[in-house]
CSV table of C-alpha atoms in Angstrom, one decimal:
chain,number,residue,atom,x,y,z
A,1,MET,CA,-12.5,9.1,-32.6
A,2,GLU,CA,-12.5,10.2,-29.0
A,3,ARG,CA,-9.7,8.8,-26.9
A,4,GLU,CA,-10.7,6.7,-23.8
A,5,PRO,CA,-9.5,8.4,-20.6
A,6,ARG,CA,-6.4,6.6,-19.2
A,7,ARG,CA,-6.4,4.9,-15.8
A,8,ILE,CA,-3.8,6.6,-13.5
A,9,ARG,CA,-4.3,4.8,-10.2
A,10,GLU,CA,-6.7,2.2,-8.8
A,11,GLY,CA,-7.1,0.4,-5.5
A,12,TYR,CA,-9.4,-0.1,-2.5
A,13,LEU,CA,-10.3,2.9,-0.4
A,14,VAL,CA,-13.0,3.4,2.2
A,15,LYS,CA,-15.6,5.9,1.1
A,16,LYS,CA,-18.2,7.8,3.1
A,17,GLY,CA,-21.8,7.5,2.0
A,18,SER,CA,-23.3,10.6,0.5
A,19,MET,CA,-26.6,10.3,2.5
A,20,PHE,CA,-25.6,8.7,5.8
A,21,ASN,CA,-22.4,8.6,8.0
A,22,THR,CA,-21.5,5.1,6.8
A,23,TRP,CA,-18.1,4.1,5.5
A,24,LYS,CA,-17.7,1.2,3.0
A,25,PRO,CA,-14.8,-0.2,1.0
A,26,MET,CA,-14.9,0.7,-2.7
A,27,TRP,CA,-12.6,-0.1,-5.6
A,28,VAL,CA,-11.6,3.4,-6.7
A,29,VAL,CA,-10.2,4.2,-10.2
A,30,LEU,CA,-8.6,7.5,-10.9
A,31,LEU,CA,-9.0,8.5,-14.6
A,32,GLU,CA,-7.6,11.5,-16.4
A,33,ASP,CA,-10.9,13.3,-16.1
A,34,GLY,CA,-12.7,11.7,-13.1
A,35,ILE,CA,-12.9,9.2,-10.3
A,36,GLU,CA,-15.0,6.0,-10.7
A,37,PHE,CA,-15.9,3.9,-7.7
A,38,TYR,CA,-17.1,0.3,-7.7
A,39,LYS,CA,-18.6,-1.9,-5.0
A,40,ARG,CA,-16.1,-4.7,-6.0
A,41,LYS,CA,-13.0,-4.8,-8.2
A,42,ALA,CA,-14.6,-7.3,-10.6
A,43,ASP,CA,-17.7,-5.2,-11.2
A,44,SER,CA,-18.1,-3.9,-14.8
A,45,SER,CA,-20.3,-0.9,-14.0
A,46,PRO,CA,-19.3,1.8,-11.4
A,47,LYS,CA,-21.6,2.8,-8.6
A,48,GLY,CA,-20.7,6.4,-9.2
A,49,MET,CA,-18.4,8.8,-11.0
A,50,ILE,CA,-16.9,12.1,-9.8
A,51,PRO,CA,-15.8,14.6,-12.5
A,52,LEU,CA,-12.5,16.2,-11.7
A,53,LYS,CA,-13.0,19.3,-13.9
A,54,GLY,CA,-13.3,22.3,-11.5
A,55,SER,CA,-12.8,20.1,-8.4
A,56,SER,CA,-10.6,20.8,-5.4
A,57,ILE,CA,-8.9,18.4,-2.9
A,58,ASN,CA,-8.2,18.9,0.8
A,59,SER,CA,-5.7,16.8,2.7
A,60,PRO,CA,-5.3,16.0,5.5
A,61,CYS,CA,-9.1,16.2,6.2
A,62,GLN,CA,-9.8,16.2,9.9
A,63,ASP,CA,-13.6,16.4,9.7
A,64,PHE,CA,-13.9,12.9,11.3
A,65,GLY,CA,-11.9,12.7,14.5
A,66,LYS,CA,-11.8,8.9,14.7
A,67,ARG,CA,-10.7,8.3,11.1
A,68,MET,CA,-7.1,8.8,10.0
A,69,PHE,CA,-5.7,9.4,6.5
A,70,VAL,CA,-8.9,10.9,5.1
A,71,PHE,CA,-8.9,13.3,2.1
A,72,LYS,CA,-11.8,15.3,0.8
A,73,LEU,CA,-12.7,15.9,-2.8
A,74,THR,CA,-15.0,18.8,-3.5
A,75,ALA,CA,-16.6,18.6,-6.9
A,76,THR,CA,-18.6,21.2,-8.8
A,77,LYS,CA,-21.8,22.4,-7.1
A,78,GLN,CA,-19.9,21.9,-3.8
A,79,GLN,CA,-20.5,18.2,-3.6
A,80,GLU,CA,-18.2,16.7,-1.0
A,81,HIS,CA,-16.7,13.2,-1.2
A,82,PHE,CA,-14.6,11.7,1.6
A,83,PHE,CA,-12.1,8.9,1.1
A,84,GLN,CA,-9.9,7.1,3.6
A,85,ALA,CA,-6.6,5.4,2.8
A,86,ALA,CA,-4.9,2.7,4.9
A,87,TYR,CA,-1.8,4.6,5.7
A,88,LEU,CA,-0.1,8.0,5.2
A,89,GLU,CA,2.0,7.1,2.1
A,90,GLU,CA,-1.1,5.7,0.3
A,91,ARG,CA,-3.2,8.7,1.1
A,92,ASP,CA,-0.4,11.1,-0.1
A,93,ALA,CA,0.0,9.1,-3.4
A,94,TRP,CA,-3.7,9.4,-4.2
A,95,VAL,CA,-3.8,13.1,-3.3
A,96,ARG,CA,-0.7,13.8,-5.4
A,97,ASP,CA,-2.1,12.1,-8.5
A,98,ILE,CA,-5.6,13.6,-8.1
A,99,LYS,CA,-4.1,17.1,-7.7
A,100,LYS,CA,-2.0,16.6,-10.9
A,101,ALA,CA,-5.0,15.3,-12.8
A,102,ILE,CA,-7.0,18.4,-11.8
A,103,HIS,CA,-4.1,20.6,-12.8
A,104,CYS,CA,-3.8,18.9,-16.2
A,105,LEU,CA,-7.5,19.2,-16.9
A,106,ASP,CA,-7.5,22.9,-16.0
A,107,GLY,CA,-4.5,23.6,-18.2
A,108,GLY,CA,-5.8,21.5,-21.1
A,109,GLN,CA,-2.8,19.1,-20.8
A,110,ARG,CA,-2.6,15.3,-20.7
A,111,PHE,CA,-1.6,13.6,-17.5
A,112,ALA,CA,2.0,12.4,-17.6
A,113,ARG,CA,4.5,11.3,-15.0
A,114,LYS,CA,7.6,13.5,-14.6
A,115,SER,CA,10.2,12.3,-17.1
A,116,THR,CA,14.0,12.5,-16.4
A,117,ARG,CA,14.9,11.2,-19.9
A,118,LYS,CA,16.3,14.5,-21.0
A,119,SER,CA,17.9,15.5,-17.7
A,120,ILE,CA,20.0,12.3,-17.7
A,121,ARG,CA,20.5,12.1,-21.5
A,122,LEU,CA,18.8,8.7,-21.8
A,123,PRO,CA,18.7,7.5,-25.4
A,124,GLU,CA,15.2,7.7,-27.0
A,125,THR,CA,15.7,4.1,-28.2
A,126,ILE,CA,15.4,2.7,-24.7
A,127,ASN,CA,11.8,1.6,-23.9
A,128,LEU,CA,11.5,1.7,-20.1
A,129,SER,CA,8.2,-0.1,-20.1
A,130,ALA,CA,9.5,-3.1,-22.0
A,131,LEU,CA,12.6,-3.1,-19.9
A,132,TYR,CA,10.5,-3.2,-16.7
A,133,ILE,CA,8.6,-6.2,-18.0
A,134,SER,CA,11.9,-8.0,-18.7
A,135,MET,CA,13.1,-7.1,-15.2
A,136,LYS,CA,10.0,-8.7,-13.7
A,137,ASP,CA,10.2,-12.0,-15.7
A,138,PRO,CA,9.9,-14.9,-13.2
A,139,GLU,CA,12.7,-16.9,-14.9
A,140,THR,CA,15.2,-14.4,-16.3
A,141,GLY,CA,14.3,-11.2,-14.3
A,142,ILE,CA,15.6,-9.7,-11.1
A,143,LYS,CA,14.9,-12.1,-8.2
A,144,GLU,CA,12.9,-10.7,-5.3
A,145,LEU,CA,14.3,-11.5,-1.9
A,146,LYS,CA,13.7,-11.2,1.8
A,147,LEU,CA,16.4,-8.8,3.2
A,148,GLU,CA,17.2,-7.7,6.8
A,149,LYS,CA,18.6,-4.4,7.9
A,150,ASP,CA,18.4,-2.3,11.1
A,151,LYS,CA,16.0,-4.8,12.8
A,152,LYS,CA,13.6,-4.7,9.9
A,153,VAL,CA,12.7,-7.4,7.3
A,154,PHE,CA,12.1,-6.2,3.8
A,155,ASN,CA,9.9,-8.6,1.8
A,156,HIS,CA,9.8,-8.9,-2.0
A,157,CYS,CA,12.7,-6.5,-2.7
A,158,PHE,CA,16.3,-6.5,-4.1
A,159,THR,CA,19.5,-4.4,-3.8
A,160,GLY,CA,20.7,-1.6,-6.0
A,161,THR,CA,23.7,-3.8,-6.9
A,162,CYS,CA,21.4,-6.6,-8.1
A,163,VAL,CA,19.7,-4.1,-10.4
A,164,ILE,CA,22.9,-2.9,-12.0
A,165,ASP,CA,24.2,-6.5,-12.2
A,166,TRP,CA,21.1,-7.5,-14.1
A,167,LEU,CA,21.3,-4.6,-16.5
A,168,VAL,CA,24.9,-5.5,-17.3
A,169,SER,CA,24.2,-9.3,-17.7
A,170,SER,CA,21.2,-8.5,-20.0
A,171,ASN,CA,23.3,-6.3,-22.2
A,172,SER,CA,21.0,-3.3,-21.5
A,173,ILE,CA,24.0,-1.2,-20.7
A,174,ARG,CA,27.8,-1.1,-21.5
A,175,ASN,CA,29.0,-0.3,-18.0
A,176,ARG,CA,27.9,0.3,-14.4
A,177,ARG,CA,27.9,4.1,-14.9
A,178,GLU,CA,25.4,3.8,-17.7
A,179,GLY,CA,23.5,1.5,-15.4
A,180,LEU,CA,23.2,4.2,-12.8
A,181,LEU,CA,21.7,6.5,-15.3
A,182,LEU,CA,19.2,3.9,-16.6
A,183,ALA,CA,18.2,2.8,-13.0
A,184,SER,CA,17.8,6.4,-12.0
A,185,SER,CA,15.4,6.9,-14.8
A,186,LEU,CA,13.4,3.8,-13.9
A,187,LEU,CA,13.2,5.1,-10.3
A,188,SER,CA,12.0,8.5,-11.4
A,189,GLU,CA,9.4,7.1,-13.8
A,190,GLY,CA,8.0,5.0,-11.0
A,191,TYR,CA,9.1,1.5,-12.3
A,192,LEU,CA,11.3,1.1,-9.2
A,193,GLN,CA,10.5,2.3,-5.6
A,194,PRO,CA,13.1,2.9,-2.8
A,195,ALA,CA,12.8,0.8,0.4
A,196,GLY,CA,14.7,1.7,3.6
A,197,ASP,CA,16.4,4.9,4.7
A,198,THR,CA,19.5,4.6,2.5
A,199,SER,CA,17.7,4.4,-0.9
A,200,LYS,CA,15.0,6.9,0.1
A,201,ALA,CA,17.5,9.5,1.1
A,202,ALA,CA,19.2,9.1,-2.3
A,203,ALA,CA,15.9,9.4,-4.1
A,204,GLU,CA,15.2,12.6,-2.3
A,205,GLY,CA,18.4,14.2,-3.5
A,206,LEU,CA,20.7,13.6,-0.6
A,207,SER,CA,23.2,11.6,-2.7
A,208,ASP,CA,25.2,12.2,-5.9
A,209,THR,CA,22.8,10.0,-7.8
A,210,PRO,CA,19.1,9.2,-7.2
A,211,PHE,CA,19.8,5.5,-7.5
A,212,LEU,CA,22.5,3.7,-5.5
A,213,ASP,CA,24.7,0.8,-6.8
A,214,LEU,CA,25.0,-0.6,-3.2
A,215,SER,CA,24.3,-3.8,-1.5
A,216,ASP,CA,22.6,-2.1,1.4
A,217,ALA,CA,20.3,0.1,-0.8
A,218,TYR,CA,17.0,-1.7,-1.2
A,219,TYR,CA,14.4,-1.3,-4.0
A,220,TYR,CA,11.2,-3.0,-5.1
A,221,PHE,CA,8.7,-3.2,-7.9
A,222,PRO,CA,5.6,-1.1,-7.2
A,223,ASP,CA,3.1,-4.0,-7.8
A,224,SER,CA,5.2,-6.7,-6.2
A,225,GLY,CA,3.5,-7.0,-2.9
A,226,PHE,CA,6.4,-5.4,-1.0
A,227,PHE,CA,6.1,-4.8,2.7
A,228,CYS,CA,8.4,-4.2,5.6
A,229,GLU,CA,8.3,-5.9,9.1
A,230,GLY,CA,9.9,-4.6,12.3
A,231,TYR,CA,10.8,-6.8,15.2
A,232,SER,CA,7.8,-5.4,17.2
A,233,SER,CA,7.7,-8.1,19.9
A,234,ASP,CA,9.8,-10.9,21.4
A,235,ASP,CA,7.6,-13.4,19.5
A,236,ASP,CA,8.5,-11.9,16.2
A,237,VAL,CA,12.2,-12.4,16.9
A,238,VAL,CA,11.9,-15.9,18.3
A,239,LEU,CA,9.5,-17.1,15.5
A,240,LYS,CA,11.3,-15.2,12.7
A,241,GLU,CA,12.7,-18.4,11.2
A,242,GLU,CA,9.2,-19.7,10.8
A,243,PHE,CA,8.3,-16.9,8.3
A,244,ARG,CA,8.4,-19.2,5.3
A,245,GLY,CA,5.8,-20.9,3.2
A,246,THR,CA,2.4,-19.4,3.9
A,247,ILE,CA,3.1,-17.5,7.2
A,248,VAL,CA,3.7,-13.8,6.4
A,249,LYS,CA,3.5,-12.2,9.9
A,250,GLN,CA,2.5,-13.1,13.4
A,251,GLY,CA,2.3,-11.4,16.8
A,252,CYS,CA,0.0,-10.4,19.6
A,253,LEU,CA,-2.8,-7.8,19.2
A,254,LEU,CA,-5.8,-6.7,21.1
A,255,LYS,CA,-9.1,-7.8,19.4
A,256,GLN,CA,-12.6,-6.4,20.1
A,257,GLY,CA,-15.3,-9.0,20.5
A,258,HIS,CA,-18.4,-8.7,18.2
A,259,ARG,CA,-21.0,-9.4,20.8
A,260,ARG,CA,-19.8,-8.1,24.2
A,261,LYS,CA,-17.4,-5.5,22.6
A,262,ASN,CA,-14.8,-6.5,25.2
A,263,TRP,CA,-11.1,-6.5,24.3
A,264,LYS,CA,-8.8,-9.5,24.7
A,265,VAL,CA,-5.2,-10.3,23.7
A,266,ARG,CA,-4.9,-12.7,20.9
A,267,LYS,CA,-2.0,-14.1,19.0
A,268,PHE,CA,-2.5,-13.5,15.2
A,269,VAL,CA,-0.9,-15.4,12.4
A,270,LEU,CA,-1.2,-14.0,8.9
A,271,ARG,CA,-1.2,-16.5,6.0
A,272,ASP,CA,-1.2,-15.9,2.3
A,273,ASP,CA,-2.5,-19.3,1.2
A,274,PRO,CA,-5.3,-19.3,2.0
A,275,ALA,CA,-5.6,-15.6,2.7
A,276,TYR,CA,-6.6,-15.7,6.3
A,277,LEU,CA,-5.7,-13.9,9.5
A,278,HIS,CA,-6.0,-16.6,12.2
A,279,TYR,CA,-6.1,-15.8,15.9
A,280,TYR,CA,-5.3,-18.0,18.9
A,281,ASP,CA,-5.3,-18.0,22.7
A,282,PRO,CA,-1.8,-16.6,23.5
A,283,ALA,CA,-1.6,-18.9,26.5
A,284,GLY,CA,-1.4,-21.9,24.2
A,285,GLY,CA,-3.4,-24.1,22.0
A,286,GLU,CA,-2.8,-25.3,18.4
A,287,GLU,CA,-6.4,-24.8,17.2
A,288,PRO,CA,-7.3,-21.2,16.2
A,289,LEU,CA,-10.2,-19.4,17.9
A,290,GLY,CA,-11.3,-17.9,14.6
A,291,ALA,CA,-10.2,-16.5,11.3
A,292,ILE,CA,-10.7,-13.4,9.2
A,293,HIS,CA,-10.9,-13.9,5.5
A,294,LEU,CA,-8.8,-11.3,3.8
A,295,ARG,CA,-9.5,-11.6,0.0
A,296,GLY,CA,-11.2,-8.4,-1.1
A,297,CYS,CA,-10.9,-6.8,2.3
A,298,VAL,CA,-10.0,-3.2,3.2
A,299,VAL,CA,-7.8,-2.3,6.2
A,300,THR,CA,-7.5,1.2,7.6
A,301,ALA,CA,-6.1,3.0,10.7
A,302,VAL,CA,-8.6,4.2,13.3
A,303,GLU,CA,-7.6,6.9,15.7
A,304,ASP,CA,-10.0,6.4,18.7
A,305,MET,CA,-12.8,4.3,20.1
A,306,PRO,CA,-14.5,5.1,23.4
A,307,ASP,CA,-14.5,1.5,24.8
A,308,THR,CA,-10.7,1.2,24.6
A,309,LYS,CA,-10.0,3.7,27.4
A,310,LYS,CA,-10.4,1.3,30.2
A,311,TYR,CA,-7.3,-0.5,29.0
A,312,ASP,CA,-5.3,2.7,29.5
A,313,VAL,CA,-3.7,2.4,26.1
A,314,ASP,CA,-2.7,4.7,23.3
A,315,ASN,CA,-5.6,3.7,21.0
A,316,ILE,CA,-3.3,2.5,18.2
A,317,LEU,CA,-6.2,0.9,16.3
A,318,PHE,CA,-6.9,-0.4,12.9
A,319,GLU,CA,-10.0,-1.8,11.2
A,320,ILE,CA,-10.5,-4.7,8.8
A,321,ILE,CA,-13.6,-4.6,6.6
A,322,THR,CA,-14.1,-7.9,4.9
A,323,ALA,CA,-15.6,-8.4,1.4
A,324,ASN,CA,-19.0,-9.2,3.1
A,325,GLU,CA,-18.7,-6.0,5.2
A,326,ILE,CA,-17.9,-7.5,8.6
A,327,HIS,CA,-15.9,-5.1,10.7
A,328,TYR,CA,-13.0,-6.2,12.9
A,329,TYR,CA,-11.2,-3.8,15.3
A,330,LEU,CA,-7.6,-4.6,16.3
A,331,GLN,CA,-5.0,-2.7,18.4
A,332,ALA,CA,-1.3,-2.8,17.9
A,333,ALA,CA,1.5,-2.0,20.5
A,334,SER,CA,2.8,1.0,18.5
A,335,SER,CA,2.0,3.1,15.5
A,336,THR,CA,5.0,1.5,13.7
A,337,GLU,CA,3.6,-2.0,14.3
A,338,ARG,CA,0.2,-0.9,13.2
A,339,THR,CA,1.6,0.3,9.9
A,340,GLU,CA,3.5,-3.0,9.4
A,341,TRP,CA,0.3,-5.0,10.0
A,342,ILE,CA,-1.8,-2.9,7.7
A,343,LYS,CA,0.7,-3.1,4.8
A,344,ALA,CA,1.2,-6.9,5.3
A,345,ILE,CA,-2.6,-7.5,5.4
A,346,GLN,CA,-3.0,-5.3,2.3
A,347,THR,CA,-0.5,-7.4,0.4
A,348,VAL,CA,-2.1,-10.7,1.4
A,349,ALA,CA,-5.6,-9.3,0.5
A,350,ARG,CA,-4.3,-8.4,-2.9
A,351,THR,CA,-2.0,-11.3,-3.8
A,352,GLY,CA,-3.1,-14.2,-1.5
A,353,LYS,CA,-5.2,-17.1,-2.6
């Protein structure tokens, strides 16, 4: 009986049409032997499938000047497919896994994440997948927190010390030294992700151990909805205490009008229940001027638009494409702020109600 190809990665990307220069959000699934793309996540049948055998990938792809974080997949018979991610780390993660899948196909091997079990002498009896499920248990697992450091707010994360404390209390390890070995393996296998400069530096080999048993080393679960906010404006600092309940992020952005294509400053409030991005007159007023429904949307960075030049700005733009394919163009004050908004909107689009 032939084995079904395993799913390696999936998520929304923006894909260029094969016939026309149109870009539309697609639910993309990376399998061991190909890439399937669907119009919607809930669809049972894909709109298309790209075989990976004999394919090549090019990143960064700069064929489209106004679109950032694009990569190109060239299949057999020189068929070119273009995909756009929302931010740099997301693009690089897709490219890394696609490259590895192609390499495994060419070498007749099965796709597998790099294992550190042997290098750290982890007992074969330890089931990392089962341990990960226990760590995420809402009642008895590791509690996800909102932590602040270096003028940043880290949402849905926890400290290295919390991880080791939990491993000790759950009798998964005998002492904290064993906990470091086990946590390092969870990190290397992708069950934990580093958040912030301290934990990232350790994961990149700049410390004695990949994982840090420290209260200022932050980590998160890869499917937790983690995102990081910076204090990008005075409003963010003043209203920081209001970030509870359904408000995830707020601040001022430039928004392009749909009819006249003119740009105006609006105050935006991102909510996760319901999953809407409301916008208001920054001069005052409790009633929103409008709202963008985020469930099933795709958000991506845009490098340039001609009608932004009259504002003498740096064109730090991003685009929201809703589930019914309405396009909204917004502009942040800095590239860092743009990334923060994109990641926050992505989280709400995926987990909001």
